[in-house]
Amino acid sequence: MIELIGVSKTFNGRTAVDAIDLTIPKGSICVLVGTSGCGKSTTLRMINRLLPHDAGIIRIDGQEIRSFNEQKLRQQIGYAIQSTGLFPHWTVERNIGLVPRLLRWPKQKIQDRVEELMTLLDLDPAIYARQYPRQLSGGQAQRVGVARALAGNPETLLMDEPFGALDPITRDNLQNELLRIQAQVKKTIVFVTHDIDEALKLASQIVVMDQGRIVQVDHPEQLLRHPANAYVENLFGSQDRGLKLASLFPVRSLFETDTPIQANGLKAPGSGPEDCIEATDSLRLALSKMLWAGASEMPVVDANGQVLGQLTLEQILRANGK
Amino acid sequence: MKLPSHWSASGWLVVLIMATLGMQYLERFFRWVAPGQRQVIYQRDDFLSLMLNHASLVGLASIVAITIGVGTGILVTRAWGRDFLPTVSLIASVGQTFPPVAVLALCVPLLGFGAGPVILSLILYGLLPIVRNTLAGIGDVEPAVIESARGMGMSGTQILWQVEIPLAFNVILAGIRTSVTINIATAAIGSTIGARTLGDPVIAGLINNNIAYTLQGAILIGLLAVTVDRLFEVVQSVSTRR
Ligand SMILES: Nc1ncnc2c1ncn2[C@@H]1O[C@H](COP(=O)(O)OP(=O)(O)O)[C@@H](O)[C@H]1O
Ligand SMILES: [Mg+2]
């Protein structure tokens, strides 16, 4: 758990972060959003003391961060940034093994850890371990950056727009992998982004900042339904909020609450990815598929292609509207 | 295809040694160059001792210049030394517009004649490219790399030795190379203020109007400069390959 109490930061008389209070529960993904220059990165960098805070208290698991040795503190906190900051003169494996080496783990344990992380992040050690950062694509470099941040097995992970420089497809892949990894490792993640869709997709808790202040802290759905003011409403797209909301829920969630699924064991006739909806699709995707097909209802299938039932436009409207 | 750099360096080294030890075997050539001279091989000193003296002057000055130059470059790029960065950077670039002769000339009234003032001016002049390149090399390290190094929990010393110096190494080395090569030539001028160097035959030739002496000095100075330069190339190519 991370707690910020009345935390402020001033640069040459200009307030960048203004007395913010924030509690980030253990194992959650807290996403900081807001316009450029609103103090997101500054907030993040105060947590690992890359910047000293001028006022207030920051605690990690109840301990004041100032009570730790600065280097020791950072070795316990993963840190990943947009430009990766990989060491260009070190191989991928040496980059990933940095923090374990600082922590003086035995050699074999470091090597095992590096391999484990490369596999977790879908980088084949046999191919990439000995490569240098310049030989990697943007997406691969960022995977290495995330692996390096996770290497020392930190409880806390700070990520500053880590996927901001990637193309949409790579970004989407890495977001999915972050969620997959998080389901396994359950870190406390503080994630900065200015991409609202990314925030909605990843966050268990979204913190909206404006001019160094926290404007609203809420779950994605609450933020969309009840924005605290016009700034939040604007940030989250006042026009397409409906679609953003629909993207939060998987189709499966309707079937759990609505009609019980009757698995009739039939494979949907002649089904391609376009003529049926997968249970893991979001309502937004389901809606898009129905619009495309001009159909007001479509079959929903599970991962094995088993038909779970019919999804109607009516159901989507009801789910999104409530 | 280019010869591997260590071949070319050893080739030059062999030529340098042969020229230093066997200048007298070229007597017929020098008689042809300077007809009418009674003596055409410089005799006042043997070339080997001039070469060794010249090289030690430059070597000593360079070791001091590297220590002070790289040291200064590192100090003013630390958080607590940054206040001095603009001044040092300015001196390093303006200083290089001074011709080396002027530096030597300025040293004489302050320190008198002999090897001492020559070494001092070689140090001063040799410092400049080293400081400048150390600043450039460390300054070129991507801020994101330093940011993440700090973020991972490396100490300042660890960042310096494991990140900044390795990444700046080639640029610093290039500065050292320039410094040493320039000083090999500059040291020759030291003969005019009483240091024993390969400049001696050059000056003697100019005074006695014996072009053979001048040529012998110039050849050895040139060979020394080229050989040292090739040796640096070997080191650079090895460190780049890593
Ligand atoms: N090291 C610094 N020195 C001076 N001003 C800074 C520094 N870092 C950030 N700022 C200022 O603080 C404000 C917040 O910056 P930042 O936290 O980076 O914003 P964000 O990450 O939300 O875009 C900006 O006005 C920025 O110019
Ligand atoms: Mg930022």
Coordinates of C-alpha atoms and ligand atoms in Angstrom, one line a residue, chain A residues 40-41 160-161 192, ligand 2:
Chain A
K40 CA 1.8 13.1 -13.0
S41 CA 5.5 12.3 -13.5
D160 CA 5.7 6.5 -16.5
E161 CA 3.9 6.4 -19.9
V192 CA 1.1 7.3 -15.6
Ligands
MG2 MG 5.2 13.2 -17.6

